[in-house]
PDB file of C-alpha atoms in Angstrom:
ATOM      1  CA  MET A   1      23.133  18.415   2.426  1.00  0.00           C
ATOM      2  CA  SER A   2      20.060  17.532   4.564  1.00  0.00           C
ATOM      3  CA  ILE A   3      19.599  13.867   4.280  1.00  0.00           C
ATOM      4  CA  ARG A   4      16.953  14.231   6.673  1.00  0.00           C
ATOM      5  CA  GLY A   5      15.092  16.690   4.448  1.00  0.00           C
ATOM      6  CA  LEU A   6      15.401  14.425   1.573  1.00  0.00           C
ATOM      7  CA  ASN A   7      14.185  11.423   3.603  1.00  0.00           C
ATOM      8  CA  GLU A   8      11.149  13.488   4.720  1.00  0.00           C
ATOM      9  CA  VAL A   9      10.188  14.333   1.206  1.00  0.00           C
ATOM     10  CA  VAL A  10      10.172  10.586   0.275  1.00  0.00           C
ATOM     11  CA  GLY A  11       8.300   9.693   3.493  1.00  0.00           C
ATOM     12  CA  LYS A  12       5.784  12.262   3.027  1.00  0.00           C
ATOM     13  CA  ALA A  13       5.142  11.258  -0.341  1.00  0.00           C
ATOM     14  CA  ILE A  14       4.525   7.673   0.808  1.00  0.00           C
ATOM     15  CA  ILE A  15       1.997   8.820   3.385  1.00  0.00           C
ATOM     16  CA  SER A  16       0.309  11.495   1.383  1.00  0.00           C
ATOM     17  CA  ASP A  17      -1.302  10.631  -2.014  1.00  0.00           C
ATOM     18  CA  SER A  18      -1.837  14.215  -2.990  1.00  0.00           C
ATOM     19  CA  PHE A  19       1.678  15.101  -2.191  1.00  0.00           C
ATOM     20  CA  ARG A  20       3.001  12.096  -4.122  1.00  0.00           C
ATOM     21  CA  ALA A  21       0.798  13.054  -7.103  1.00  0.00           C
ATOM     22  CA  GLY A  22       2.071  16.653  -7.034  1.00  0.00           C
ATOM     23  CA  LEU A  23       5.555  15.395  -7.188  1.00  0.00           C
ATOM     24  CA  LEU A  24       4.807  13.595 -10.551  1.00  0.00           C
ATOM     25  CA  ASN A  25       2.338  15.815 -12.111  1.00  0.00           C
ATOM     26  CA  GLY A  26       3.918  19.131 -12.737  1.00  0.00           C
ATOM     27  CA  LYS A  27       3.441  20.569  -9.222  1.00  0.00           C
ATOM     28  CA  ARG A  28       6.663  19.522  -7.919  1.00  0.00           C
ATOM     29  CA  ALA A  29       8.029  23.011  -7.269  1.00  0.00           C
ATOM     30  CA  GLU A  30       4.941  23.800  -5.334  1.00  0.00           C
ATOM     31  CA  MET A  31       5.235  20.542  -3.373  1.00  0.00           C
ATOM     32  CA  LEU A  32       8.907  21.292  -2.569  1.00  0.00           C
ATOM     33  CA  ARG A  33       8.169  24.774  -1.239  1.00  0.00           C
ATOM     34  CA  LEU A  34       6.716  22.888   1.875  1.00  0.00           C
ATOM     35  CA  PHE A  35      10.262  21.888   2.457  1.00  0.00           C
ATOM     36  CA  GLU A  36      12.021  25.103   1.874  1.00  0.00           C
ATOM     37  CA  ASP A  37      13.347  25.201   5.431  1.00  0.00           C
ATOM     38  CA  LYS A  38      14.594  21.623   5.240  1.00  0.00           C
ATOM     39  CA  LEU A  39      16.146  21.640   1.825  1.00  0.00           C
ATOM     40  CA  ASP A  40      18.800  24.031   0.403  1.00  0.00           C
ATOM     41  CA  ALA A  41      18.582  25.556  -2.992  1.00  0.00           C
ATOM     42  CA  ASP A  42      20.908  23.021  -4.626  1.00  0.00           C
ATOM     43  CA  GLU A  43      18.823  20.107  -3.194  1.00  0.00           C
ATOM     44  CA  GLN A  44      15.678  21.526  -4.528  1.00  0.00           C
ATOM     45  CA  GLN A  45      17.168  22.146  -7.794  1.00  0.00           C
ATOM     46  CA  ALA A  46      18.279  18.529  -7.952  1.00  0.00           C
ATOM     47  CA  LEU A  47      14.865  17.275  -6.986  1.00  0.00           C
ATOM     48  CA  LEU A  48      13.162  19.503  -9.684  1.00  0.00           C
ATOM     49  CA  GLY A  49      15.465  17.998 -12.318  1.00  0.00           C
ATOM     50  CA  ILE A  50      14.586  14.247 -11.512  1.00  0.00           C
ATOM     51  CA  GLN A  51      12.893  12.687 -14.425  1.00  0.00           C
ATOM     52  CA  ALA A  52      10.595  10.086 -13.104  1.00  0.00           C
ATOM     53  CA  GLU A  53       7.100   8.769 -14.264  1.00  0.00           C
ATOM     54  CA  ALA A  54       6.806   6.416 -11.335  1.00  0.00           C
ATOM     55  CA  PHE A  55       7.157   7.218  -7.715  1.00  0.00           C
ATOM     56  CA  SER A  56       9.555   4.550  -7.023  1.00  0.00           C
ATOM     57  CA  ASP A  57      11.956   5.881  -9.687  1.00  0.00           C
ATOM     58  CA  PHE A  58      11.639   9.302  -8.055  1.00  0.00           C
ATOM     59  CA  ALA A  59      12.415   7.814  -4.679  1.00  0.00           C
ATOM     60  CA  ALA A  60      15.366   5.663  -6.154  1.00  0.00           C
ATOM     61  CA  ALA A  61      16.809   8.790  -7.757  1.00  0.00           C
ATOM     62  CA  ILE A  62      16.805  10.679  -4.250  1.00  0.00           C
ATOM     63  CA  GLU A  63      18.486   7.814  -2.714  1.00  0.00           C
ATOM     64  CA  GLN A  64      20.996   7.777  -5.443  1.00  0.00           C
ATOM     65  CA  LEU A  65      21.569  11.551  -5.118  1.00  0.00           C
ATOM     66  CA  ILE A  66      22.276  11.087  -1.395  1.00  0.00           C
ATOM     67  CA  GLU A  67      24.734   8.310  -1.976  1.00  0.00           C
ATOM     68  CA  GLN A  68      26.478  10.245  -4.787  1.00  0.00           C
ATOM     69  CA  ARG A  69      26.835  13.418  -2.752  1.00  0.00           C
ATOM     70  CA  GLU A  70      27.752  11.720   0.477  1.00  0.00           C
ATOM     71  CA  GLY A  71      30.169   9.386  -1.339  1.00  0.00           C
ATOM     72  CA  ARG A  72      29.134   6.527   0.799  1.00  0.00           C
ATOM     73  CA  ARG A  73      26.361   4.094   1.316  1.00  0.00           C
ATOM     74  CA  ILE A  74      23.589   5.113   3.449  1.00  0.00           C
ATOM     75  CA  SER A  75      24.258   2.097   5.910  1.00  0.00           C
ATOM     76  CA  LEU A  76      26.225  -0.992   6.334  1.00  0.00           C
ATOM     77  CA  PRO A  77      25.463  -3.636   3.553  1.00  0.00           C
ATOM     78  CA  ALA A  78      23.997  -5.924   6.334  1.00  0.00           C
ATOM     79  CA  GLU A  79      21.227  -3.510   6.956  1.00  0.00           C
ATOM     80  CA  ARG A  80      20.262  -3.212   3.346  1.00  0.00           C
ATOM     81  CA  LEU A  81      17.569  -5.881   2.791  1.00  0.00           C
ATOM     82  CA  ALA A  82      16.702  -6.546  -0.747  1.00  0.00           C
ATOM     83  CA  LEU A  83      13.122  -5.883  -1.824  1.00  0.00           C
ATOM     84  CA  PRO A  84      11.479  -8.732  -3.362  1.00  0.00           C
ATOM     85  CA  ALA A  85      10.938  -8.615  -7.122  1.00  0.00           C
ATOM     86  CA  VAL A  86       7.258  -9.230  -6.707  1.00  0.00           C
ATOM     87  CA  GLY A  87       4.439  -7.004  -7.793  1.00  0.00           C
ATOM     88  CA  TRP A  88       1.247  -5.977  -6.123  1.00  0.00           C
ATOM     89  CA  SER A  89      -1.185  -7.894  -8.445  1.00  0.00           C
ATOM     90  CA  ASN A  90      -2.268 -10.491  -5.950  1.00  0.00           C
ATOM     91  CA  MET A  91      -5.463 -10.238  -3.818  1.00  0.00           C
ATOM     92  CA  VAL A  92      -3.484 -10.541  -0.505  1.00  0.00           C
ATOM     93  CA  SER A  93      -1.916  -7.161  -0.994  1.00  0.00           C
ATOM     94  CA  ASN A  94      -4.758  -5.315   0.660  1.00  0.00           C
ATOM     95  CA  GLY A  95      -5.855  -8.054   3.018  1.00  0.00           C
ATOM     96  CA  ALA A  96      -4.794  -9.265   6.465  1.00  0.00           C
ATOM     97  CA  TYR A  97      -1.437 -10.260   7.496  1.00  0.00           C
ATOM     98  CA  SER A  98      -0.214 -11.804  10.673  1.00  0.00           C
ATOM     99  CA  GLN A  99       3.238 -10.270  11.794  1.00  0.00           C
ATOM    100  CA  ARG A 100       3.896 -13.570  13.547  1.00  0.00           C
ATOM    101  CA  GLY A 101       6.208 -15.730  11.652  1.00  0.00           C
TER     102      GLY A 101
ATOM    103  CA  MET B   1      15.893   2.678 -12.509  1.00  0.00           C
ATOM    104  CA  GLY B   2      15.622   0.131  -9.797  1.00  0.00           C
ATOM    105  CA  LEU B   3      13.675   0.230  -6.785  1.00  0.00           C
ATOM    106  CA  PRO B   4      14.859   2.288  -3.692  1.00  0.00           C
ATOM    107  CA  SER B   5      16.485   0.190  -0.851  1.00  0.00           C
ATOM    108  CA  LEU B   6      14.271  -0.789   1.893  1.00  0.00           C
ATOM    109  CA  ILE B   7      16.431   0.774   4.569  1.00  0.00           C
ATOM    110  CA  PHE B   8      15.994   4.126   2.651  1.00  0.00           C
ATOM    111  CA  LEU B   9      12.273   3.702   2.569  1.00  0.00           C
ATOM    112  CA  CYS B  10      12.126   2.747   6.301  1.00  0.00           C
ATOM    113  CA  ASP B  11      14.340   5.871   7.178  1.00  0.00           C
ATOM    114  CA  SER B  12      12.103   8.020   4.989  1.00  0.00           C
ATOM    115  CA  LEU B  13       8.959   6.994   6.510  1.00  0.00           C
ATOM    116  CA  ALA B  14      10.526   7.490   9.952  1.00  0.00           C
ATOM    117  CA  ALA B  15      11.755  10.812   9.101  1.00  0.00           C
ATOM    118  CA  ALA B  16       8.275  11.948   7.900  1.00  0.00           C
ATOM    119  CA  LEU B  17       6.635  10.555  11.045  1.00  0.00           C
ATOM    120  CA  PHE B  18       9.057  12.306  13.364  1.00  0.00           C
ATOM    121  CA  ALA B  19       8.313  15.565  11.490  1.00  0.00           C
ATOM    122  CA  HIS B  20       4.640  15.061  11.727  1.00  0.00           C
ATOM    123  CA  TYR B  21       4.703  14.286  15.444  1.00  0.00           C
ATOM    124  CA  GLY B  22       7.625  16.680  16.273  1.00  0.00           C
ATOM    125  CA  ILE B  23       9.728  13.824  17.773  1.00  0.00           C
ATOM    126  CA  SER B  24      13.355  14.550  18.509  1.00  0.00           C
ATOM    127  CA  HIS B  25      14.188  11.904  20.960  1.00  0.00           C
ATOM    128  CA  VAL B  26      13.591   8.460  22.026  1.00  0.00           C
ATOM    129  CA  PRO B  27      11.433   6.667  23.246  1.00  0.00           C
ATOM    130  CA  VAL B  28       9.327   7.088  19.950  1.00  0.00           C
ATOM    131  CA  PRO B  29       5.613   7.250  20.951  1.00  0.00           C
ATOM    132  CA  VAL B  30       4.462   4.357  18.544  1.00  0.00           C
ATOM    133  CA  ARG B  31       1.209   3.828  20.468  1.00  0.00           C
ATOM    134  CA  ASP B  32       0.266   7.617  19.983  1.00  0.00           C
ATOM    135  CA  MET B  33       0.972   7.276  16.325  1.00  0.00           C
ATOM    136  CA  LEU B  34      -1.447   4.466  15.944  1.00  0.00           C
ATOM    137  CA  ILE B  35      -4.129   6.185  18.130  1.00  0.00           C
ATOM    138  CA  ASP B  36      -3.855   9.436  16.240  1.00  0.00           C
ATOM    139  CA  PRO B  37      -2.302   8.638  12.777  1.00  0.00           C
ATOM    140  CA  PRO B  38      -1.448  11.354  10.168  1.00  0.00           C
ATOM    141  CA  PRO B  39      -4.682  12.504   8.467  1.00  0.00           C
ATOM    142  CA  GLU B  40      -3.695  10.726   5.128  1.00  0.00           C
ATOM    143  CA  LEU B  41      -3.383   7.420   6.999  1.00  0.00           C
ATOM    144  CA  GLN B  42      -6.595   7.579   9.068  1.00  0.00           C
ATOM    145  CA  ARG B  43      -8.300   4.982   6.857  1.00  0.00           C
ATOM    146  CA  ASP B  44      -5.369   2.640   7.121  1.00  0.00           C
ATOM    147  CA  LEU B  45      -4.423   2.871  10.689  1.00  0.00           C
ATOM    148  CA  SER B  46      -6.150   2.788  14.047  1.00  0.00           C
ATOM    149  CA  LEU B  47      -5.300   0.858  17.278  1.00  0.00           C
ATOM    150  CA  THR B  48      -7.345  -1.882  18.728  1.00  0.00           C
ATOM    151  CA  GLU B  49      -6.111  -3.209  21.979  1.00  0.00           C
ATOM    152  CA  VAL B  50      -6.740  -6.979  22.606  1.00  0.00           C
ATOM    153  CA  SER B  51      -5.617  -9.570  25.092  1.00  0.00           C
ATOM    154  CA  PHE B  52      -4.046 -12.251  22.666  1.00  0.00           C
ATOM    155  CA  GLY B  53      -1.129 -12.583  20.370  1.00  0.00           C
ATOM    156  CA  GLU B  54       1.402  -9.999  19.651  1.00  0.00           C
ATOM    157  CA  ALA B  55       0.319  -7.432  17.042  1.00  0.00           C
ATOM    158  CA  ILE B  56      -1.401  -7.730  13.775  1.00  0.00           C
ATOM    159  CA  TRP B  57      -2.684  -5.402  11.076  1.00  0.00           C
ATOM    160  CA  LEU B  58      -5.958  -6.108   9.447  1.00  0.00           C
ATOM    161  CA  ARG B  59      -8.122  -4.375   7.080  1.00  0.00           C
ATOM    162  CA  LEU B  60     -11.723  -4.683   8.207  1.00  0.00           C
ATOM    163  CA  LEU B  61     -14.821  -5.313   6.042  1.00  0.00           C
ATOM    164  CA  GLY B  62     -15.551  -1.577   5.878  1.00  0.00           C
ATOM    165  CA  GLY B  63     -12.139  -0.879   4.732  1.00  0.00           C
ATOM    166  CA  GLN B  64     -10.832   0.560   7.850  1.00  0.00           C
ATOM    167  CA  GLY B  65      -7.303  -0.760   8.665  1.00  0.00           C
ATOM    168  CA  SER B  66      -6.446  -1.317  12.426  1.00  0.00           C
ATOM    169  CA  ILE B  67      -3.632  -2.790  14.460  1.00  0.00           C
ATOM    170  CA  PHE B  68      -4.770  -5.258  16.908  1.00  0.00           C
ATOM    171  CA  ALA B  69      -2.150  -5.194  19.713  1.00  0.00           C
ATOM    172  CA  ASN B  70      -1.937  -7.191  22.792  1.00  0.00           C
ATOM    173  CA  SER B  71      -1.959  -4.777  25.731  1.00  0.00           C
ATOM    174  CA  ASP B  72      -0.925  -7.586  28.196  1.00  0.00           C
ATOM    175  CA  LEU B  73       2.588  -7.814  26.726  1.00  0.00           C
ATOM    176  CA  PRO B  74       5.277  -6.114  28.501  1.00  0.00           C
ATOM    177  CA  GLU B  75       5.753  -2.506  27.226  1.00  0.00           C
ATOM    178  CA  PRO B  76       9.120  -3.072  25.283  1.00  0.00           C
ATOM    179  CA  GLU B  77       7.601  -6.128  23.313  1.00  0.00           C
ATOM    180  CA  ARG B  78       4.282  -4.330  22.763  1.00  0.00           C
ATOM    181  CA  ARG B  79       6.020  -1.352  21.298  1.00  0.00           C
ATOM    182  CA  TYR B  80       8.278  -3.469  19.042  1.00  0.00           C
ATOM    183  CA  HIS B  81       5.280  -5.569  17.833  1.00  0.00           C
ATOM    184  CA  MET B  82       3.209  -2.488  17.209  1.00  0.00           C
ATOM    185  CA  ALA B  83       6.068  -0.969  15.123  1.00  0.00           C
ATOM    186  CA  CYS B  84       6.167  -4.272  13.129  1.00  0.00           C
ATOM    187  CA  ALA B  85       2.510  -4.259  12.349  1.00  0.00           C
ATOM    188  CA  LEU B  86       2.722  -0.693  11.401  1.00  0.00           C
ATOM    189  CA  PHE B  87       5.198  -1.519   8.731  1.00  0.00           C
ATOM    190  CA  THR B  88       2.749  -4.129   7.338  1.00  0.00           C
ATOM    191  CA  ALA B  89       0.080  -1.393   7.247  1.00  0.00           C
ATOM    192  CA  LEU B  90       2.309   1.119   5.395  1.00  0.00           C
ATOM    193  CA  CYS B  91       3.182  -1.708   2.864  1.00  0.00           C
ATOM    194  CA  ALA B  92      -0.461  -2.042   2.058  1.00  0.00           C
ATOM    195  CA  THR B  93      -1.143   1.824   1.504  1.00  0.00           C
ATOM    196  CA  ALA B  94      -1.172   3.227  -2.073  1.00  0.00           C
ATOM    197  CA  GLY B  95       1.928   5.188  -1.371  1.00  0.00           C
ATOM    198  CA  GLY B  96       3.695   2.188   0.107  1.00  0.00           C
ATOM    199  CA  ARG B  97       3.056   0.190  -3.113  1.00  0.00           C
ATOM    200  CA  ALA B  98       3.923   3.137  -5.258  1.00  0.00           C
ATOM    201  CA  ALA B  99       7.265   3.488  -3.487  1.00  0.00           C
ATOM    202  CA  GLY B 100       8.084  -0.123  -3.863  1.00  0.00           C
ATOM    203  CA  LEU B 101       7.541  -1.377  -0.370  1.00  0.00           C
ATOM    204  CA  PRO B 102       7.310  -5.145  -0.334  1.00  0.00           C
ATOM    205  CA  PRO B 103       4.041  -6.857  -0.926  1.00  0.00           C
ATOM    206  CA  VAL B 104       2.449  -8.522   2.079  1.00  0.00           C
ATOM    207  CA  PRO B 105       3.027 -11.192   2.761  1.00  0.00           C
ATOM    208  CA  ASN B 106       6.396 -12.415   1.335  1.00  0.00           C
ATOM    209  CA  ASP B 107       9.103 -14.791   2.378  1.00  0.00           C
ATOM    210  CA  GLU B 108      11.281 -11.984   3.901  1.00  0.00           C
ATOM    211  CA  MET B 109       8.471 -10.199   5.822  1.00  0.00           C
ATOM    212  CA  LYS B 110       9.839 -10.894   9.254  1.00  0.00           C
ATOM    213  CA  ALA B 111      13.283  -9.306   8.546  1.00  0.00           C
ATOM    214  CA  GLN B 112      11.653  -6.476   6.813  1.00  0.00           C
ATOM    215  CA  MET B 113       9.437  -5.767   9.715  1.00  0.00           C
ATOM    216  CA  ASP B 114      12.275  -6.012  12.075  1.00  0.00           C
ATOM    217  CA  LEU B 115      14.241  -3.622  10.084  1.00  0.00           C
ATOM    218  CA  PHE B 116      11.615  -0.869   9.890  1.00  0.00           C
ATOM    219  CA  ALA B 117      10.869  -1.299  13.618  1.00  0.00           C
ATOM    220  CA  ARG B 118      14.336  -0.855  14.589  1.00  0.00           C
ATOM    221  CA  ARG B 119      14.887   2.209  12.127  1.00  0.00           C
ATOM    222  CA  LEU B 120      11.784   3.690  13.817  1.00  0.00           C
ATOM    223  CA  LEU B 121      12.216   3.001  17.339  1.00  0.00           C
ATOM    224  CA  MET B 122      16.059   3.337  17.369  1.00  0.00           C
ATOM    225  CA  ALA B 123      16.514   5.892  14.615  1.00  0.00           C
ATOM    226  CA  PRO B 124      20.140   7.054  14.661  1.00  0.00           C
ATOM    227  CA  GLN B 125      19.267  10.709  14.462  1.00  0.00           C
ATOM    228  CA  LEU B 126      17.197  10.499  17.714  1.00  0.00           C
ATOM    229  CA  LEU B 127      20.012   8.671  19.719  1.00  0.00           C
ATOM    230  CA  PRO B 128      22.736  10.245  21.756  1.00  0.00           C
ATOM    231  CA  GLU B 129      26.224  10.525  20.040  1.00  0.00           C
ATOM    232  CA  GLY B 130      28.135   7.311  20.707  1.00  0.00           C
ATOM    233  CA  TRP B 131      25.079   5.231  20.934  1.00  0.00           C
ATOM    234  CA  GLN B 132      27.057   2.403  19.044  1.00  0.00           C
ATOM    235  CA  GLY B 133      29.248   1.922  22.064  1.00  0.00           C
ATOM    236  CA  MET B 134      26.113   1.459  24.371  1.00  0.00           C
ATOM    237  CA  ALA B 135      25.571  -1.885  26.086  1.00  0.00           C
ATOM    238  CA  PRO B 136      22.379  -3.547  24.618  1.00  0.00           C
ATOM    239  CA  ALA B 137      20.640  -3.371  27.823  1.00  0.00           C
ATOM    240  CA  GLY B 138      21.076   0.427  28.173  1.00  0.00           C
ATOM    241  CA  LEU B 139      20.175   1.076  24.578  1.00  0.00           C
ATOM    242  CA  ALA B 140      17.061  -1.228  24.948  1.00  0.00           C
ATOM    243  CA  GLN B 141      15.907   0.706  27.975  1.00  0.00           C
ATOM    244  CA  LEU B 142      16.591   4.163  26.480  1.00  0.00           C
ATOM    245  CA  CYS B 143      14.404   3.231  23.379  1.00  0.00           C
ATOM    246  CA  GLY B 144      11.825   1.098  25.029  1.00  0.00           C
ATOM    247  CA  VAL B 145      12.432  -2.183  22.934  1.00  0.00           C
ATOM    248  CA  PRO B 146      13.349  -5.707  23.927  1.00  0.00           C
ATOM    249  CA  GLN B 147      17.014  -6.239  24.508  1.00  0.00           C
ATOM    250  CA  VAL B 148      17.235  -8.704  21.752  1.00  0.00           C
ATOM    251  CA  VAL B 149      16.040  -6.025  19.381  1.00  0.00           C
ATOM    252  CA  ALA B 150      18.715  -3.673  20.702  1.00  0.00           C
ATOM    253  CA  GLU B 151      21.346  -6.389  20.216  1.00  0.00           C
ATOM    254  CA  THR B 152      20.437  -6.968  16.641  1.00  0.00           C
ATOM    255  CA  HIS B 153      20.547  -3.144  15.989  1.00  0.00           C
ATOM    256  CA  LEU B 154      24.046  -2.832  17.472  1.00  0.00           C
ATOM    257  CA  ALA B 155      25.175  -5.976  15.603  1.00  0.00           C
ATOM    258  CA  GLN B 156      23.844  -4.645  12.260  1.00  0.00           C
ATOM    259  CA  ASN B 157      25.010  -1.172  12.572  1.00  0.00           C
ATOM    260  CA  THR B 158      28.486  -1.724  14.202  1.00  0.00           C
ATOM    261  CA  GLY B 159      29.426  -5.031  13.150  1.00  0.00           C
ATOM    262  CA  ARG B 160      30.329  -5.859  16.731  1.00  0.00           C
ATOM    263  CA  ARG B 161      29.154  -8.994  18.466  1.00  0.00           C
ATOM    264  CA  VAL B 162      26.880  -8.164  21.428  1.00  0.00           C
TER     265      VAL B 162
END
């Protein structure tokens, strides 16, 4: 089980619009071939079997897959910050943000 | 299905960046990442070195995103603040929004940036075996981060007080 390989798929999909779109629009097998050397056959099959319309669902399914196979949480509870249940509808989303706070 | 956890997304971004740059050990060259971002992020990332503040990500009028980082800060602080600002930039990308990275700003932003910066600059897969037993000063020096950041990382990942 290559956790790093699975992480890389998700990270690559965040960074690359075309890769992310490919994962969701029927070209998933083609996209995953880029990771042939990092994912074993079982993992590729598992990823091909994920049903997701939104990329966040796909990423959550991969995280769940890792946790199920490893039989443990990825990290200590203290490291798992909750994501705020806020959408991206506001104008601030694409604007400036100071990291000081 | 719910959103993926933030730590999973942070680790995923770190893994993709390490693969892109061929990084296999600390210190992580965060400045180089900003100077030469992955092709898909070139509209979102660049580096502008200034002499004020810490580090801030801004999208300029033309749409180009840039991190304005204070080059006068000590190296560990500068690296940490650049990593924090990188997180802000990634949150604002289409991919970041699609993955469920938090909106910018939000009430937990400081903690979220800190988590990303630590998972990037002190990624467990880049650290030597037994790193959890290291002294904070040694871990900080190894990774090129402020000692207080290494202390937080050790406390969060080992539960021990440092």
